[in-house]
Coordinates of C-alpha atoms and ligand atoms in Angstrom, one line a residue:
X1 CA 3.3 20.8 5.8
X2 CA -0.2 22.1 6.5
X3 CA -2.0 22.8 9.7
X4 CA -2.8 19.5 11.6
X5 CA -6.4 18.5 12.2
X6 CA -8.0 18.5 15.6
X7 CA -8.9 15.2 17.3
X8 CA -12.6 16.0 16.8
X9 CA -12.2 16.5 13.1
X10 CA -10.0 13.5 12.7
X11 CA -12.8 11.3 14.2
X12 CA -15.3 12.9 11.9
X13 CA -13.3 12.5 8.7
X14 CA -12.5 8.9 9.5
X15 CA -16.0 8.1 10.7
X16 CA -14.8 7.2 14.2
X17 CA -12.0 8.1 16.6
X18 CA -8.8 6.2 15.9
X19 CA -8.5 3.1 18.2
X20 CA -4.7 3.2 18.9
X21 CA -1.9 5.6 19.4
X22 CA 1.3 4.8 17.5
X23 CA 3.0 3.9 20.7
X24 CA 0.3 1.3 21.4
X25 CA 0.8 -0.2 18.0
X26 CA 4.5 -0.3 18.5
X27 CA 3.9 -2.2 21.7
X28 CA 1.3 -4.5 20.2
X29 CA 3.5 -5.4 17.3
X30 CA 7.1 -5.2 18.7
X31 CA 10.2 -5.4 16.5
X32 CA 11.2 -9.1 16.2
X33 CA 14.4 -10.2 17.7
X34 CA 16.3 -11.6 14.8
X35 CA 19.8 -12.9 14.4
X36 CA 21.9 -11.4 11.6
X37 CA 20.7 -12.5 8.1
X38 CA 17.3 -13.8 9.2
X39 CA 14.6 -12.8 6.8
X40 CA 10.9 -12.1 7.5
X41 CA 9.0 -12.2 4.2
X42 CA 5.4 -12.2 3.1
X43 CA 3.4 -13.3 0.1
X44 CA 0.6 -10.8 -0.3
X45 CA -1.9 -11.7 -3.0
X46 CA -5.0 -9.7 -3.8
X47 CA -7.9 -12.2 -4.0
X48 CA -8.9 -10.9 -7.4
X49 CA -8.3 -13.9 -9.6
X50 CA -6.7 -17.3 -9.9
X51 CA -3.2 -18.3 -9.2
X52 CA -0.7 -18.5 -12.1
X53 CA 3.0 -19.4 -12.4
X54 CA 4.0 -15.8 -11.9
X55 CA 2.3 -15.6 -8.5
X56 CA 3.7 -19.0 -7.5
X57 CA 7.2 -17.8 -8.5
X58 CA 6.9 -14.8 -6.2
X59 CA 5.5 -16.8 -3.4
X60 CA 8.3 -19.4 -3.8
X61 CA 11.0 -16.7 -3.5
X62 CA 9.4 -15.3 -0.3
X63 CA 9.1 -18.8 1.1
X64 CA 12.7 -19.9 0.2
X65 CA 14.3 -16.7 1.6
X66 CA 12.5 -17.2 4.9
X67 CA 13.1 -20.9 5.1
X68 CA 16.8 -20.8 4.1
X69 CA 17.5 -18.1 6.7
X70 CA 15.5 -19.7 9.5
X71 CA 13.1 -16.8 9.2
X72 CA 9.4 -16.3 9.0
X73 CA 7.1 -16.5 6.0
X74 CA 3.7 -14.9 6.3
X75 CA 0.7 -15.0 4.0
X76 CA -1.2 -11.7 3.9
X77 CA -4.5 -11.4 2.0
X78 CA -4.7 -7.9 0.4
X79 CA -8.5 -7.8 0.2
X80 CA -9.1 -4.1 0.1
X81 CA -10.3 -3.9 -3.5
X82 CA -13.7 -5.2 -2.7
X83 CA -15.0 -4.4 -6.2
X84 CA -12.6 -6.8 -7.9
X85 CA -12.6 -9.5 -5.2
X86 CA -13.4 -13.1 -6.2
X87 CA -14.9 -15.3 -3.4
X88 CA -13.0 -18.5 -4.1
X89 CA -9.6 -16.8 -4.6
X90 CA -8.2 -17.1 -1.1
X91 CA -8.9 -20.9 -1.0
X92 CA -7.3 -21.3 -4.4
X93 CA -4.2 -19.4 -3.2
X94 CA -3.8 -21.5 0.0
X95 CA -4.4 -24.8 -1.9
X96 CA -2.0 -23.9 -4.7
X97 CA 0.8 -22.9 -2.3
X98 CA 0.2 -26.1 -0.3
X99 CA 0.5 -28.2 -3.5
X100 CA 4.1 -26.9 -3.8
X101 CA 4.9 -27.4 -0.2
X102 CA 4.6 -23.8 0.8
X103 CA 3.0 -23.3 4.1
X104 CA 3.0 -20.1 6.1
X105 CA 3.8 -19.2 9.7
X106 CA 0.8 -17.1 10.4
X107 CA -0.6 -19.5 13.0
X108 CA 0.7 -18.8 16.4
X109 CA 2.1 -15.5 15.3
X110 CA 1.1 -12.3 17.1
X111 CA 1.3 -10.0 14.1
X112 CA -2.1 -10.6 12.6
X113 CA -4.9 -10.2 11.5
X114 CA -3.7 -11.3 8.1
X115 CA -6.6 -10.1 6.1
X116 CA -6.2 -6.4 5.4
X117 CA -10.0 -5.9 5.6
X118 CA -9.6 -6.7 9.3
X119 CA -6.8 -4.2 9.9
X120 CA -8.9 -1.0 9.4
X121 CA -8.2 0.1 13.0
X122 CA -4.4 0.0 12.3
X123 CA -4.6 2.0 9.1
X124 CA -6.9 4.6 10.7
X125 CA -4.6 5.0 13.7
X126 CA -1.6 5.6 11.4
X127 CA -3.4 8.0 9.1
X128 CA -4.7 9.9 12.2
X129 CA -1.0 10.5 13.1
X130 CA -0.4 12.0 9.6
X131 CA -3.6 14.1 9.8
X132 CA -2.5 15.4 13.2
X133 CA 0.9 16.4 11.8
X134 CA -0.4 18.0 8.7
X135 CA 1.0 15.4 6.4
X136 CA -2.3 14.2 5.2
X137 CA -5.7 15.9 4.5
X138 CA -9.3 15.1 3.6
X139 CA -10.0 15.5 -0.1
X140 CA -13.5 16.0 -1.4
X141 CA -12.8 15.6 -5.1
X142 CA -15.6 13.6 -6.9
X143 CA -14.8 11.0 -9.5
X144 CA -16.2 13.3 -12.2
X145 CA -13.9 16.1 -11.0
X146 CA -10.9 13.8 -11.1
X147 CA -11.8 12.6 -14.5
X148 CA -11.9 16.2 -15.7
X149 CA -8.6 17.0 -14.2
X150 CA -7.0 14.0 -15.8
X151 CA -8.5 14.8 -19.2
X152 CA -7.3 18.4 -19.0
X153 CA -3.8 17.3 -17.9
X154 CA -3.5 14.9 -20.8
X155 CA -4.7 17.5 -23.3
X156 CA -2.1 20.0 -21.9
X157 CA 0.7 17.4 -21.9
X158 CA 1.1 17.4 -18.1
X159 CA 1.7 14.4 -16.0
X160 CA -1.6 13.1 -14.8
X161 CA -2.6 12.9 -11.1
X162 CA -3.5 15.0 -8.1
X163 CA -0.4 17.1 -7.2
X164 CA 0.5 20.7 -6.7
X165 CA -2.1 23.1 -8.1
X166 CA -4.3 20.2 -9.1
X167 CA -4.6 19.1 -5.5
X168 CA -7.6 21.4 -4.9
X169 CA -8.1 20.4 -1.2
X170 CA -4.5 20.4 -0.2
X171 CA -4.9 23.5 1.9
X172 CA -8.6 23.1 2.8
X173 CA -9.5 25.0 6.0
X174 CA -11.2 23.4 9.1
X175 CA -14.3 25.5 8.5
X176 CA -14.6 24.2 4.9
X177 CA -14.1 20.6 6.1
X178 CA -16.8 21.0 8.7
X179 CA -19.2 22.5 6.2
X180 CA -18.7 19.7 3.7
X181 CA -19.0 17.0 6.4
X182 CA -22.2 18.6 7.6
X183 CA -23.3 18.5 4.0
X184 CA -23.0 14.7 4.1
X185 CA -19.8 14.4 1.9
X186 CA -17.3 11.7 2.7
X187 CA -13.7 12.5 1.9
X188 CA -10.8 10.4 0.9
X189 CA -7.6 11.0 2.9
X190 CA -4.7 12.0 0.7
X191 CA -1.0 12.3 1.4
X192 CA 0.3 15.9 1.7
X193 CA 3.3 15.3 -0.5
X194 CA 6.3 17.6 -0.2
X195 CA 8.4 15.7 -2.7
X196 CA 10.1 17.4 -5.6
X197 CA 10.5 15.3 -8.8
X198 CA 13.5 17.4 -9.8
X199 CA 15.3 15.8 -6.9
X200 CA 16.2 12.1 -6.6
X201 CA 15.9 9.5 -3.9
X202 CA 18.5 6.8 -3.6
X203 CA 18.0 3.2 -2.5
X204 CA 19.3 -0.2 -2.9
X205 CA 17.2 -2.8 -4.6
X206 CA 18.4 -6.3 -3.9
X207 CA 18.1 -7.4 -7.5
X208 CA 18.9 -4.2 -9.4
X209 CA 21.5 -2.7 -7.0
X210 CA 21.9 1.0 -6.2
X211 CA 19.1 3.0 -7.9
X212 CA 17.9 6.6 -7.8
X213 CA 14.4 7.6 -8.7
X214 CA 12.7 11.0 -8.8
X215 CA 10.9 12.1 -5.7
X216 CA 7.1 11.7 -5.6
X217 CA 5.0 14.8 -5.7
X218 CA 1.6 13.1 -6.0
X219 CA -0.9 13.5 -3.2
X220 CA -2.0 9.9 -3.5
X221 CA -5.1 8.5 -1.8
X222 CA -4.2 6.8 1.5
X223 CA -7.8 6.0 2.6
X224 CA -10.6 5.6 0.1
X225 CA -13.8 7.6 0.5
X226 CA -16.0 4.7 -0.6
X227 CA -15.3 2.2 2.1
X228 CA -12.6 3.9 4.2
X229 CA -10.2 1.1 3.5
X230 CA -6.6 1.8 2.5
X231 CA -5.0 1.8 -0.9
X232 CA -2.2 -0.6 -1.6
X233 CA 0.4 2.0 -1.0
X234 CA -0.8 2.9 2.5
X235 CA -1.6 -0.6 3.5
X236 CA 1.9 -1.7 2.4
X237 CA 3.5 0.9 4.6
X238 CA 1.5 0.0 7.7
X239 CA 1.5 -3.7 7.3
X240 CA 5.2 -4.3 6.3
X241 CA 6.1 -2.1 9.3
X242 CA 3.8 -3.6 11.9
X243 CA 4.4 -7.2 10.7
X244 CA 8.1 -6.4 10.9
X245 CA 8.8 -7.7 7.4
X246 CA 12.5 -7.4 6.6
X247 CA 12.4 -8.2 2.8
X248 CA 9.6 -7.1 0.4
X249 CA 9.6 -9.3 -2.7
X250 CA 7.3 -8.0 -5.3
X251 CA 6.9 -7.6 -9.1
X252 CA 8.7 -4.9 -11.1
X253 CA 5.3 -3.2 -11.7
X254 CA 5.8 -1.7 -8.2
X255 CA 9.1 -0.1 -9.1
X256 CA 7.4 3.0 -10.3
X257 CA 6.0 3.8 -6.9
X258 CA 9.0 3.0 -4.8
X259 CA 9.8 6.7 -4.4
X260 CA 6.4 7.2 -2.8
X261 CA 6.9 4.2 -0.5
X262 CA 10.3 5.5 0.7
X263 CA 8.8 9.0 1.2
X264 CA 6.0 7.5 3.4
X265 CA 8.5 5.4 5.5
X266 CA 10.5 8.5 6.1
X267 CA 7.5 10.6 7.1
X268 CA 6.7 8.0 9.7
X269 CA 10.4 7.7 10.8
X270 CA 10.2 3.9 10.2
X271 CA 12.9 1.6 8.9
X272 CA 12.6 0.9 5.2
X273 CA 12.3 -2.8 4.4
X274 CA 14.7 -4.3 1.8
X275 CA 13.1 -4.2 -1.6
X276 CA 13.5 -7.0 -4.1
X277 CA 11.7 -6.2 -7.4
X278 CA 11.5 -9.3 -9.5
X279 CA 10.8 -9.5 -13.3
X280 CA 7.3 -10.3 -14.2
X281 CA 6.6 -13.7 -15.9
X282 CA 5.4 -13.0 -19.4
X283 CA 3.7 -15.2 -22.0
X284 CA 2.8 -15.0 -25.6
X285 CA -1.0 -14.3 -25.8
X286 CA -2.8 -17.1 -27.7
X287 CA -5.1 -14.6 -29.4
X288 CA -3.0 -11.6 -30.2
X289 CA 0.4 -13.4 -30.6
X290 CA 1.9 -10.6 -28.5
X291 CA 4.0 -10.8 -25.3
X292 CA 2.1 -9.9 -22.2
X293 CA 2.3 -10.3 -18.4
X294 CA 0.5 -13.4 -17.1
X295 CA -2.9 -12.6 -15.8
X296 CA -4.7 -13.9 -12.7
X297 CA -8.0 -13.6 -14.6
X298 CA -7.0 -15.3 -17.8
X299 CA -4.2 -17.7 -17.0
X300 CA -5.1 -20.2 -14.3
Ligands
LIG401 N1 -1.3 -7.3 -3.4 C1 -0.2 -7.0 -4.3 C2 -0.3 -7.9 -5.5 O1 -1.0 -8.8 -5.5 C3 1.1 -7.4 -3.5 C4 2.2 -6.6 -3.9 C5 3.3 -6.8 -2.8 O2 3.8 -7.9 -2.6 O3 3.7 -5.8 -2.1 O4 0.3 -7.5 -6.5

């Protein structure tokens, strides 16, 4: 743990003072009263491409689990990657789901908004809590510096990423933060990871059973410097908690970061959702003849 930031400095690194306290968020989005076995699921596409069978398969599992257990199925649009966003994508997702009889329960629910780009106040309020407790910090690394770190790590045969000695701003002082902000620099906010990859985390995946994975030691970005929106990892933590999702169904490509997700849920003292990592739907590429994951960009 590092020294927590003052309220003043938190407002400066986030661009504005956080709107809510955690207690206010807990009250605004209270735990659902659910009978045993009732599932609350969400389909959470990023509007960066079209809809293919793989997406539909995932959405269908979410929908069926909720429907069969008299639960709730939500549609959450993960539109924080503004660079890769495609305008028509949201309409395509909604229409495609509707064609297969999949409708969501967002309307009339008090757990919105359902577009992540409209949930900035929530993410900033949660990250403020981590900054206060010394579990997150402002990082001023530029893209060039990160590229250089990565290249050096690869050359030396180290795991790539910002962790340990490579996390240059991990223990940045308040004076240095002020100096850099005065200088016009905008930081990203990174997790202050205390994980040790030589230790393992245990959890139960609903498809794969009991699993153990190495702890995460990467100081991943929580809030991006470019637009102050969250990364997938941080948004997933805040949204699945405050939407009170009970079962997270997602592709196996997220399996590699589940240690990080468990770590963040523990830091917040929040209940971990049940994870269901599904196999990806592959196809044989027409051009290369090789097997590959279906793509939202190529396989409509
Ligand atoms: N936005 C993510 C995707 O489209 C969602 C992953 C998840 O369901 O948590 O892959």
